[in-house]
Amino acid sequence: MPDRALSVVLAGGGTAGHISPLLAIAGSIVDQRPGTRITAVGTEAGMETRLVPAAGFELRTIDRVPMPRRPSIDLVKLPVRLVRAVRQARAIVAEAGADVVVGVGGYVSTPVYLAAWTRRVPVVIHEANARPGMANRVGARIAARVAVAFDGTGLPGAVLVGMPMRRTIADLDRAAERSSARAALGLDADRPTLIVTGGSSGAASLNRAIAAAVPLLTAAGVQILHITGRGKQVLGTDRDPLAAHGYHQVEFVDRMEQVYAAADLLVARAGAATVSEVSAVGLPAVLVPLPHGNGEQRFNAAALVDAGGAVLVDDAAFTPEWIGTTVLPLLTDPRRLSAMSTASYAQGVRDADRRMADLVLAAAAGGQ
């Protein structure tokens, strides 16, 4: 390696599902190689504009380049947009003096991969989903290293590393932190606790089903923390925010480790980060895959469900009635919850950030 500080450019953004692993990788690289210069590349429209600077890293932005799946005006404009974004990315890679480029997929990654390739800078990619996105299918063709969170992606030369996540989650002791987490979230210490989240963007169908099931759940002594998503507050019949004894709603929680410690059971989408994090901490979950897209969420959840750590339900089947017949009995069965927790924890990977940092440092050094 050269005497100057190592320079790493990381690309990814849009949602927390891309940004969280990116930040975990960046943090682990700096832990292993203090003094490394980290430059993150995103767009002006994504959550990275808030999360990356808050984590203490430099953020540069390029134009967002959607990759249309069908004929459209965006498809016609794609070549011009892509060329412009690659030019912007080349300037960032050059100014950073990048020794290696790391991408986690998403719209922003393709231009950065191509920019690195044209400048002969090694590329390392991490694919979070069981079914790879288009950006990483492209990136894998030119990458020096390909890492994946789940088996069976089909990407050439892929190495299974798991999902990079914050150490506060990977190292979480749920039992030790339960009381303090419930207090921090305004929850009772001893009541069966259901936490529901649709992710940073929320999930309208989950919100509707849970809201309708609130009377049933609270009457059974269950307390609910409902994380509705930004701008998706749940309203009652009086058009005021839904309120009931034992029901708490918030739009967003920054410290998900508190959520994982406080919950007896989590209801969530089956995003790659969620599946990986609940298994890392051993939290029983009900997973409701997105009903659209390329079906990757169902594949993300498959191994955890097969192992007995989670229950899978179709979005259309996640109704107040199903909650009453399936979720409520589960919440009131400590023995089954304990068995699910054990099965989930056995599936968890808790050092993916360090594994990724090793791959990145090896690629930067020219190792094979």
mmCIF file of C-alpha atoms in Angstrom:
data_model
loop_
_atom_site.group_PDB
_atom_site.id
_atom_site.type_symbol
_atom_site.label_atom_id
_atom_site.label_comp_id
_atom_site.label_asym_id
_atom_site.label_seq_id
_atom_site.Cartn_x
_atom_site.Cartn_y
_atom_site.Cartn_z
ATOM 1 C CA MET A 1 0.000 0.000 0.000
ATOM 2 C CA PRO A 2 1.194 3.581 -0.611
ATOM 3 C CA ASP A 3 2.441 5.717 2.329
ATOM 4 C CA ARG A 4 -0.439 8.164 1.917
ATOM 5 C CA ALA A 5 -3.742 7.486 3.599
ATOM 6 C CA LEU A 6 -5.982 4.926 1.957
ATOM 7 C CA SER A 7 -8.900 6.455 0.020
ATOM 8 C CA VAL A 8 -12.170 4.530 -0.291
ATOM 9 C CA VAL A 9 -15.196 5.704 -2.279
ATOM 10 C CA LEU A 10 -18.489 4.048 -1.330
ATOM 11 C CA ALA A 11 -21.601 4.249 -3.502
ATOM 12 C CA GLY A 12 -25.184 3.672 -2.468
ATOM 13 C CA GLY A 13 -28.207 5.527 -1.252
ATOM 14 C CA GLY A 14 -31.909 6.176 -1.447
ATOM 15 C CA THR A 15 -33.187 4.101 1.465
ATOM 16 C CA ALA A 16 -31.886 2.959 4.824
ATOM 17 C CA GLY A 17 -31.566 -0.536 3.325
ATOM 18 C CA HIS A 18 -28.662 0.694 1.209
ATOM 19 C CA ILE A 19 -27.245 3.348 3.520
ATOM 20 C CA SER A 20 -27.019 1.305 6.721
ATOM 21 C CA PRO A 21 -24.692 -1.385 5.304
ATOM 22 C CA LEU A 22 -22.668 1.284 3.523
ATOM 23 C CA LEU A 23 -22.058 3.100 6.813
ATOM 24 C CA ALA A 24 -21.290 -0.164 8.619
ATOM 25 C CA ILE A 25 -18.675 -1.047 5.993
ATOM 26 C CA ALA A 26 -17.162 2.443 6.164
ATOM 27 C CA GLY A 27 -16.949 2.299 9.948
ATOM 28 C CA SER A 28 -15.252 -1.089 9.945
ATOM 29 C CA ILE A 29 -12.715 0.017 7.311
ATOM 30 C CA VAL A 30 -11.772 3.001 9.481
ATOM 31 C CA ASP A 31 -11.543 0.749 12.545
ATOM 32 C CA GLN A 32 -9.128 -1.555 10.734
ATOM 33 C CA ARG A 33 -7.227 1.171 8.898
ATOM 34 C CA PRO A 34 -7.327 4.406 10.943
ATOM 35 C CA GLY A 35 -6.846 7.509 8.868
ATOM 36 C CA THR A 36 -8.596 6.102 5.805
ATOM 37 C CA ARG A 37 -10.347 8.779 3.779
ATOM 38 C CA ILE A 38 -13.979 7.829 3.222
ATOM 39 C CA THR A 39 -16.040 9.469 0.486
ATOM 40 C CA ALA A 40 -19.661 8.401 0.075
ATOM 41 C CA VAL A 41 -21.525 8.996 -3.179
ATOM 42 C CA GLY A 42 -25.299 9.400 -3.250
ATOM 43 C CA THR A 43 -27.963 11.620 -4.771
ATOM 44 C CA GLU A 44 -29.651 14.774 -3.551
ATOM 45 C CA ALA A 45 -32.972 12.979 -3.095
ATOM 46 C CA GLY A 46 -32.020 10.107 -0.794
ATOM 47 C CA MET A 47 -31.800 9.618 2.962
ATOM 48 C CA GLU A 48 -28.019 9.673 2.613
ATOM 49 C CA THR A 49 -28.107 13.481 2.659
ATOM 50 C CA ARG A 50 -28.998 13.202 6.359
ATOM 51 C CA LEU A 51 -27.503 9.896 7.458
ATOM 52 C CA VAL A 52 -24.028 10.056 5.902
ATOM 53 C CA PRO A 53 -22.987 13.446 7.357
ATOM 54 C CA ALA A 54 -24.541 12.432 10.692
ATOM 55 C CA ALA A 55 -22.179 9.436 10.719
ATOM 56 C CA GLY A 56 -19.202 11.762 10.187
ATOM 57 C CA PHE A 57 -18.407 10.925 6.561
ATOM 58 C CA GLU A 58 -18.098 13.145 3.487
ATOM 59 C CA LEU A 59 -20.975 12.928 1.001
ATOM 60 C CA ARG A 60 -20.735 13.802 -2.683
ATOM 61 C CA THR A 61 -23.741 13.632 -4.984
ATOM 62 C CA ILE A 62 -24.392 12.753 -8.605
ATOM 63 C CA ASP A 63 -27.539 12.765 -10.718
ATOM 64 C CA ARG A 64 -30.047 10.004 -10.074
ATOM 65 C CA VAL A 65 -30.231 7.587 -13.037
ATOM 66 C CA PRO A 66 -33.322 5.346 -12.919
ATOM 67 C CA MET A 67 -32.978 2.047 -14.758
ATOM 68 C CA PRO A 68 -36.373 1.503 -16.444
ATOM 69 C CA ARG A 69 -37.591 -2.083 -16.748
ATOM 70 C CA ARG A 70 -40.069 -1.240 -19.535
ATOM 71 C CA PRO A 71 -40.124 1.060 -22.588
ATOM 72 C CA SER A 72 -40.715 4.623 -21.411
ATOM 73 C CA ILE A 73 -39.475 8.183 -21.794
ATOM 74 C CA ASP A 74 -36.962 7.403 -19.036
ATOM 75 C CA LEU A 75 -35.541 4.620 -21.210
ATOM 76 C CA VAL A 76 -35.064 7.062 -24.078
ATOM 77 C CA LYS A 77 -33.262 9.492 -21.782
ATOM 78 C CA LEU A 78 -31.143 6.794 -20.128
ATOM 79 C CA PRO A 79 -27.985 7.029 -22.304
ATOM 80 C CA VAL A 80 -27.611 10.793 -21.845
ATOM 81 C CA ARG A 81 -28.360 10.608 -18.121
ATOM 82 C CA LEU A 82 -25.953 7.732 -17.609
ATOM 83 C CA VAL A 83 -23.102 9.426 -19.475
ATOM 84 C CA ARG A 84 -23.573 12.588 -17.416
ATOM 85 C CA ALA A 85 -23.670 10.661 -14.129
ATOM 86 C CA VAL A 86 -20.580 8.624 -15.049
ATOM 87 C CA ARG A 87 -18.758 11.869 -15.827
ATOM 88 C CA GLN A 88 -19.752 13.249 -12.413
ATOM 89 C CA ALA A 89 -18.669 10.030 -10.713
ATOM 90 C CA ARG A 90 -15.321 10.007 -12.538
ATOM 91 C CA ALA A 91 -14.592 13.468 -11.172
ATOM 92 C CA ILE A 92 -15.358 12.329 -7.620
ATOM 93 C CA VAL A 93 -13.248 9.164 -7.934
ATOM 94 C CA ALA A 94 -10.364 11.198 -9.354
ATOM 95 C CA GLU A 95 -10.568 13.984 -6.765
ATOM 96 C CA ALA A 96 -10.682 11.424 -3.950
ATOM 97 C CA GLY A 97 -7.659 9.594 -5.362
ATOM 98 C CA ALA A 98 -9.635 6.413 -4.771
ATOM 99 C CA ASP A 99 -7.698 3.211 -4.157
ATOM 100 C CA VAL A 100 -10.913 1.158 -4.246
ATOM 101 C CA VAL A 101 -14.613 1.715 -4.922
ATOM 102 C CA VAL A 102 -17.258 -0.100 -2.892
ATOM 103 C CA GLY A 103 -20.903 -0.296 -3.964
ATOM 104 C CA VAL A 104 -24.024 -1.609 -2.276
ATOM 105 C CA GLY A 105 -26.364 -1.329 -5.255
ATOM 106 C CA GLY A 106 -29.139 1.104 -6.077
ATOM 107 C CA TYR A 107 -29.444 3.803 -8.719
ATOM 108 C CA VAL A 108 -26.278 5.630 -7.724
ATOM 109 C CA SER A 109 -23.969 2.613 -7.905
ATOM 110 C CA THR A 110 -23.949 1.876 -11.651
ATOM 111 C CA PRO A 111 -22.367 5.204 -12.691
ATOM 112 C CA VAL A 112 -19.776 4.880 -9.926
ATOM 113 C CA TYR A 113 -18.911 1.307 -10.938
ATOM 114 C CA LEU A 114 -18.438 2.407 -14.539
ATOM 115 C CA ALA A 115 -16.413 5.443 -13.493
ATOM 116 C CA ALA A 116 -14.086 3.254 -11.423
ATOM 117 C CA TRP A 117 -13.726 0.754 -14.263
ATOM 118 C CA THR A 118 -12.717 3.480 -16.733
ATOM 119 C CA ARG A 119 -10.083 4.700 -14.253
ATOM 120 C CA ARG A 120 -8.867 1.145 -13.477
ATOM 121 C CA VAL A 121 -9.821 1.430 -9.812
ATOM 122 C CA PRO A 122 -10.811 -1.941 -8.292
ATOM 123 C CA VAL A 123 -14.494 -2.381 -7.467
ATOM 124 C CA VAL A 124 -15.956 -4.357 -4.555
ATOM 125 C CA ILE A 125 -19.707 -4.889 -4.432
ATOM 126 C CA HIS A 126 -22.056 -6.048 -1.728
ATOM 127 C CA GLU A 127 -25.451 -7.459 -2.723
ATOM 128 C CA ALA A 128 -27.958 -7.390 0.121
ATOM 129 C CA ASN A 129 -30.849 -9.245 -1.501
ATOM 130 C CA ALA A 130 -31.251 -12.893 -2.397
ATOM 131 C CA ARG A 131 -32.203 -11.690 -5.884
ATOM 132 C CA PRO A 132 -29.628 -9.157 -7.102
ATOM 133 C CA GLY A 133 -30.630 -5.765 -8.407
ATOM 134 C CA MET A 134 -29.652 -4.504 -11.838
ATOM 135 C CA ALA A 135 -26.819 -2.282 -10.591
ATOM 136 C CA ASN A 136 -24.996 -5.157 -8.934
ATOM 137 C CA ARG A 137 -25.643 -7.529 -11.819
ATOM 138 C CA VAL A 138 -23.750 -5.000 -13.938
ATOM 139 C CA GLY A 139 -21.142 -4.335 -11.262
ATOM 140 C CA ALA A 140 -20.365 -8.006 -10.705
ATOM 141 C CA ARG A 141 -19.049 -8.260 -14.257
ATOM 142 C CA ILE A 142 -16.234 -5.817 -13.531
ATOM 143 C CA ALA A 143 -15.741 -6.277 -9.794
ATOM 144 C CA ALA A 144 -12.545 -7.444 -8.126
ATOM 145 C CA ARG A 145 -14.606 -8.852 -5.240
ATOM 146 C CA VAL A 146 -18.309 -9.759 -5.000
ATOM 147 C CA ALA A 147 -19.893 -10.248 -1.565
ATOM 148 C CA VAL A 148 -23.460 -11.301 -0.766
ATOM 149 C CA ALA A 149 -25.728 -11.402 2.274
ATOM 150 C CA PHE A 150 -27.615 -14.544 1.171
ATOM 151 C CA ASP A 151 -26.701 -17.721 -0.671
ATOM 152 C CA GLY A 152 -27.962 -18.385 -4.173
ATOM 153 C CA THR A 153 -27.766 -14.940 -5.791
ATOM 154 C CA GLY A 154 -26.157 -16.298 -8.939
ATOM 155 C CA LEU A 155 -23.581 -13.513 -9.040
ATOM 156 C CA PRO A 156 -20.238 -14.767 -10.399
ATOM 157 C CA GLY A 157 -17.518 -15.332 -7.840
ATOM 158 C CA ALA A 158 -19.738 -14.329 -4.912
ATOM 159 C CA VAL A 159 -18.487 -14.774 -1.349
ATOM 160 C CA LEU A 160 -21.061 -15.114 1.435
ATOM 161 C CA VAL A 161 -20.333 -12.493 4.125
ATOM 162 C CA GLY A 162 -23.760 -11.662 5.535
ATOM 163 C CA MET A 163 -25.262 -8.189 5.992
ATOM 164 C CA PRO A 164 -23.035 -5.409 7.378
ATOM 165 C CA MET A 165 -24.841 -3.693 10.248
ATOM 166 C CA ARG A 166 -24.128 -1.300 13.091
ATOM 167 C CA ARG A 167 -22.178 -2.814 15.989
ATOM 168 C CA THR A 168 -24.903 -1.607 18.369
ATOM 169 C CA ILE A 169 -27.198 -4.105 16.624
ATOM 170 C CA ALA A 170 -24.709 -6.889 15.917
ATOM 171 C CA ASP A 171 -23.514 -6.917 19.539
ATOM 172 C CA LEU A 172 -26.969 -6.457 21.106
ATOM 173 C CA ASP A 173 -27.896 -8.523 24.170
ATOM 174 C CA ARG A 174 -31.700 -8.318 24.002
ATOM 175 C CA ALA A 175 -32.327 -9.709 27.475
ATOM 176 C CA ALA A 176 -29.856 -7.348 29.143
ATOM 177 C CA GLU A 177 -31.190 -4.285 27.317
ATOM 178 C CA ARG A 178 -34.939 -5.048 27.410
ATOM 179 C CA SER A 179 -35.884 -2.943 30.455
ATOM 180 C CA SER A 180 -33.913 0.138 29.451
ATOM 181 C CA ALA A 181 -35.103 -0.098 25.833
ATOM 182 C CA ARG A 182 -38.751 -0.294 26.867
ATOM 183 C CA ALA A 183 -38.314 2.675 29.186
ATOM 184 C CA ALA A 184 -36.640 4.702 26.424
ATOM 185 C CA LEU A 185 -39.516 3.923 24.041
ATOM 186 C CA GLY A 186 -42.212 4.734 26.607
ATOM 187 C CA LEU A 187 -43.347 1.129 27.012
ATOM 188 C CA ASP A 188 -44.344 -0.833 30.099
ATOM 189 C CA ALA A 189 -41.625 -3.111 31.409
ATOM 190 C CA ASP A 190 -43.624 -6.328 31.753
ATOM 191 C CA ARG A 191 -46.414 -6.462 29.144
ATOM 192 C CA PRO A 192 -46.189 -8.682 26.028
ATOM 193 C CA THR A 193 -44.799 -6.326 23.408
ATOM 194 C CA LEU A 194 -45.501 -6.238 19.684
ATOM 195 C CA ILE A 195 -43.561 -3.802 17.527
ATOM 196 C CA VAL A 196 -44.641 -3.144 13.960
ATOM 197 C CA THR A 197 -42.612 -1.373 11.280
ATOM 198 C CA GLY A 198 -42.913 -0.973 7.558
ATOM 199 C CA GLY A 199 -39.414 0.474 7.267
ATOM 200 C CA SER A 200 -38.390 4.089 6.843
ATOM 201 C CA SER A 201 -41.048 4.625 4.176
ATOM 202 C CA GLY A 202 -43.798 2.814 6.067
ATOM 203 C CA ALA A 203 -46.238 0.222 4.712
ATOM 204 C CA ALA A 204 -49.847 1.296 4.291
ATOM 205 C CA SER A 205 -51.279 -2.236 4.251
ATOM 206 C CA LEU A 206 -49.497 -3.175 7.496
ATOM 207 C CA ASN A 207 -50.640 0.073 9.074
ATOM 208 C CA ARG A 208 -54.282 -0.569 8.191
ATOM 209 C CA ALA A 209 -54.284 -4.141 9.473
ATOM 210 C CA ILE A 210 -52.593 -3.288 12.760
ATOM 211 C CA ALA A 211 -54.823 -0.278 13.362
ATOM 212 C CA ALA A 212 -57.915 -2.460 12.919
ATOM 213 C CA ALA A 213 -56.483 -5.089 15.288
ATOM 214 C CA VAL A 214 -55.595 -2.657 18.088
ATOM 215 C CA PRO A 215 -58.787 -3.277 20.155
ATOM 216 C CA LEU A 216 -58.281 -7.052 20.038
ATOM 217 C CA LEU A 217 -54.596 -6.908 20.947
ATOM 218 C CA THR A 218 -54.823 -4.336 23.726
ATOM 219 C CA ALA A 219 -57.826 -6.131 25.276
ATOM 220 C CA ALA A 220 -55.574 -9.195 25.581
ATOM 221 C CA GLY A 221 -52.968 -7.170 27.465
ATOM 222 C CA VAL A 222 -50.568 -6.685 24.561
ATOM 223 C CA GLN A 223 -48.809 -3.349 24.149
ATOM 224 C CA ILE A 224 -47.984 -2.152 20.646
ATOM 225 C CA LEU A 225 -45.332 0.192 19.337
ATOM 226 C CA HIS A 226 -46.396 1.052 15.808
ATOM 227 C CA ILE A 227 -43.669 2.671 13.688
ATOM 228 C CA THR A 228 -45.822 4.000 10.869
ATOM 229 C CA GLY A 229 -43.237 5.574 8.547
ATOM 230 C CA ARG A 230 -42.614 9.232 7.859
ATOM 231 C CA GLY A 231 -45.806 11.080 6.914
ATOM 232 C CA LYS A 232 -47.958 7.979 7.484
ATOM 233 C CA GLN A 233 -49.538 8.708 10.859
ATOM 234 C CA VAL A 234 -52.485 6.413 11.581
ATOM 235 C CA LEU A 235 -55.758 8.263 12.242
ATOM 236 C CA GLY A 236 -58.829 7.118 14.114
ATOM 237 C CA THR A 237 -62.447 7.494 13.028
ATOM 238 C CA ASP A 238 -62.433 11.031 14.479
ATOM 239 C CA ARG A 239 -59.507 11.909 12.151
ATOM 240 C CA ASP A 240 -57.250 12.453 15.142
ATOM 241 C CA PRO A 241 -54.173 10.246 15.631
ATOM 242 C CA LEU A 242 -55.291 6.770 16.678
ATOM 243 C CA ALA A 243 -55.049 6.418 20.450
ATOM 244 C CA ALA A 244 -55.727 3.519 22.821
ATOM 245 C CA HIS A 245 -54.377 2.321 26.136
ATOM 246 C CA GLY A 246 -51.296 0.247 25.355
ATOM 247 C CA TYR A 247 -51.005 1.516 21.770
ATOM 248 C CA HIS A 248 -48.146 3.870 20.867
ATOM 249 C CA GLN A 249 -47.416 5.207 17.414
ATOM 250 C CA VAL A 250 -44.371 7.057 16.104
ATOM 251 C CA GLU A 251 -43.328 7.804 12.530
ATOM 252 C CA PHE A 252 -39.676 6.807 12.830
ATOM 253 C CA VAL A 253 -37.157 5.372 15.298
ATOM 254 C CA ASP A 254 -33.477 6.094 14.770
ATOM 255 C CA ARG A 255 -32.128 3.528 17.232
ATOM 256 C CA MET A 256 -33.433 0.213 15.952
ATOM 257 C CA GLU A 257 -31.393 -1.651 18.550
ATOM 258 C CA GLN A 258 -33.866 -0.320 21.126
ATOM 259 C CA VAL A 259 -36.747 -1.674 19.046
ATOM 260 C CA TYR A 260 -35.128 -5.093 18.802
ATOM 261 C CA ALA A 261 -34.400 -5.193 22.534
ATOM 262 C CA ALA A 262 -37.894 -4.045 23.550
ATOM 263 C CA ALA A 263 -39.927 -6.365 21.305
ATOM 264 C CA ASP A 264 -41.157 -9.840 22.098
ATOM 265 C CA LEU A 265 -42.245 -10.096 18.454
ATOM 266 C CA LEU A 266 -41.623 -7.900 15.409
ATOM 267 C CA VAL A 267 -43.937 -7.488 12.420
ATOM 268 C CA ALA A 268 -42.085 -6.115 9.399
ATOM 269 C CA ARG A 269 -41.422 -6.337 5.686
ATOM 270 C CA ALA A 270 -38.819 -8.907 4.652
ATOM 271 C CA GLY A 271 -36.183 -6.459 3.499
ATOM 272 C CA ALA A 272 -32.655 -7.833 3.514
ATOM 273 C CA ALA A 273 -31.522 -5.632 6.391
ATOM 274 C CA THR A 274 -34.516 -6.501 8.554
ATOM 275 C CA VAL A 275 -34.157 -10.253 7.979
ATOM 276 C CA SER A 276 -30.426 -10.094 8.713
ATOM 277 C CA GLU A 277 -30.783 -7.905 11.796
ATOM 278 C CA VAL A 278 -33.554 -9.897 13.482
ATOM 279 C CA SER A 279 -31.539 -13.082 13.024
ATOM 280 C CA ALA A 280 -28.382 -11.404 14.326
ATOM 281 C CA VAL A 281 -30.161 -10.461 17.560
ATOM 282 C CA GLY A 282 -32.450 -13.505 17.777
ATOM 283 C CA LEU A 283 -35.772 -11.663 17.589
ATOM 284 C CA PRO A 284 -38.878 -13.679 16.574
ATOM 285 C CA ALA A 285 -40.589 -12.052 13.608
ATOM 286 C CA VAL A 286 -43.648 -12.092 11.407
ATOM 287 C CA LEU A 287 -42.420 -11.183 7.931
ATOM 288 C CA VAL A 288 -44.778 -9.757 5.312
ATOM 289 C CA PRO A 289 -42.974 -9.523 1.942
ATOM 290 C CA LEU A 290 -43.732 -6.666 -0.406
ATOM 291 C CA PRO A 291 -46.424 -7.815 -2.838
ATOM 292 C CA HIS A 292 -44.677 -6.230 -5.823
ATOM 293 C CA GLY A 293 -41.154 -5.960 -7.226
ATOM 294 C CA ASN A 294 -39.129 -9.004 -8.298
ATOM 295 C CA GLY A 295 -40.063 -11.131 -5.303
ATOM 296 C CA GLU A 296 -36.700 -10.768 -3.584
ATOM 297 C CA GLN A 297 -38.218 -10.262 -0.127
ATOM 298 C CA ARG A 298 -39.740 -13.739 -0.073
ATOM 299 C CA PHE A 299 -36.335 -15.183 -0.990
ATOM 300 C CA ASN A 300 -34.632 -13.020 1.646
ATOM 301 C CA ALA A 301 -36.836 -14.572 4.326
ATOM 302 C CA ALA A 302 -36.739 -18.189 3.151
ATOM 303 C CA ALA A 303 -33.836 -19.568 5.214
ATOM 304 C CA LEU A 304 -34.953 -17.850 8.420
ATOM 305 C CA VAL A 305 -38.526 -19.076 8.013
ATOM 306 C CA ASP A 306 -37.370 -22.612 7.185
ATOM 307 C CA ALA A 307 -35.225 -22.615 10.340
ATOM 308 C CA GLY A 308 -38.237 -21.669 12.479
ATOM 309 C CA GLY A 309 -37.079 -18.188 13.425
ATOM 310 C CA ALA A 310 -39.864 -16.326 11.632
ATOM 311 C CA VAL A 311 -43.379 -16.711 10.276
ATOM 312 C CA LEU A 312 -44.086 -15.660 6.679
ATOM 313 C CA VAL A 313 -47.460 -14.305 5.557
ATOM 314 C CA ASP A 314 -48.577 -12.814 2.248
ATOM 315 C CA ASP A 315 -49.459 -9.145 2.285
ATOM 316 C CA ALA A 316 -53.070 -9.888 1.256
ATOM 317 C CA ALA A 317 -53.421 -12.429 4.086
ATOM 318 C CA PHE A 318 -52.132 -10.069 6.773
ATOM 319 C CA THR A 319 -55.554 -9.053 8.056
ATOM 320 C CA PRO A 320 -56.984 -8.217 11.497
ATOM 321 C CA GLU A 321 -58.471 -11.716 11.553
ATOM 322 C CA TRP A 322 -55.086 -13.341 10.840
ATOM 323 C CA ILE A 323 -53.495 -11.188 13.527
ATOM 324 C CA GLY A 324 -56.102 -12.474 15.975
ATOM 325 C CA THR A 325 -55.667 -16.146 15.083
ATOM 326 C CA THR A 326 -51.871 -16.204 14.601
ATOM 327 C CA VAL A 327 -50.055 -13.183 16.074
ATOM 328 C CA LEU A 328 -51.972 -12.982 19.343
ATOM 329 C CA PRO A 329 -51.487 -16.666 20.297
ATOM 330 C CA LEU A 330 -47.808 -16.378 19.422
ATOM 331 C CA LEU A 331 -47.338 -13.290 21.587
ATOM 332 C CA THR A 332 -48.835 -15.087 24.567
ATOM 333 C CA ASP A 333 -46.742 -18.258 24.160
ATOM 334 C CA PRO A 334 -43.350 -17.590 25.806
ATOM 335 C CA ARG A 335 -42.112 -21.127 25.080
ATOM 336 C CA ARG A 336 -42.676 -20.785 21.327
ATOM 337 C CA LEU A 337 -41.173 -17.293 21.286
ATOM 338 C CA SER A 338 -38.086 -18.648 23.048
ATOM 339 C CA ALA A 339 -37.725 -21.464 20.504
ATOM 340 C CA MET A 340 -38.063 -18.984 17.634
ATOM 341 C CA SER A 341 -35.469 -16.725 19.220
ATOM 342 C CA THR A 342 -32.973 -19.580 19.503
ATOM 343 C CA ALA A 343 -33.582 -20.650 15.901
ATOM 344 C CA SER A 344 -33.272 -17.072 14.662
ATOM 345 C CA TYR A 345 -30.027 -16.379 16.503
ATOM 346 C CA ALA A 346 -28.463 -19.511 15.043
ATOM 347 C CA GLN A 347 -29.030 -18.074 11.561
ATOM 348 C CA GLY A 348 -27.436 -14.722 12.363
ATOM 349 C CA VAL A 349 -24.178 -13.333 10.979
ATOM 350 C CA ARG A 350 -22.721 -10.702 13.284
ATOM 351 C CA ASP A 351 -19.352 -9.819 11.700
ATOM 352 C CA ALA A 352 -20.277 -9.024 8.087
ATOM 353 C CA ASP A 353 -18.925 -5.472 8.388
ATOM 354 C CA ARG A 354 -15.490 -6.840 9.305
ATOM 355 C CA ARG A 355 -15.608 -9.452 6.545
ATOM 356 C CA MET A 356 -16.423 -6.698 4.048
ATOM 357 C CA ALA A 357 -13.626 -4.494 5.334
ATOM 358 C CA ASP A 358 -11.185 -7.388 4.815
ATOM 359 C CA LEU A 359 -12.342 -7.789 1.200
ATOM 360 C CA VAL A 360 -12.096 -4.056 0.534
ATOM 361 C CA LEU A 361 -8.597 -3.759 2.003
ATOM 362 C CA ALA A 362 -7.455 -6.803 0.031
ATOM 363 C CA ALA A 363 -8.811 -5.349 -3.220
ATOM 364 C CA ALA A 364 -7.141 -2.009 -2.495
ATOM 365 C CA ALA A 365 -3.848 -3.805 -1.933
ATOM 366 C CA GLY A 366 -4.241 -5.730 -5.194
ATOM 367 C CA GLY A 367 -4.583 -9.082 -3.398
ATOM 368 C CA GLN A 368 -6.321 -11.964 -5.093
#
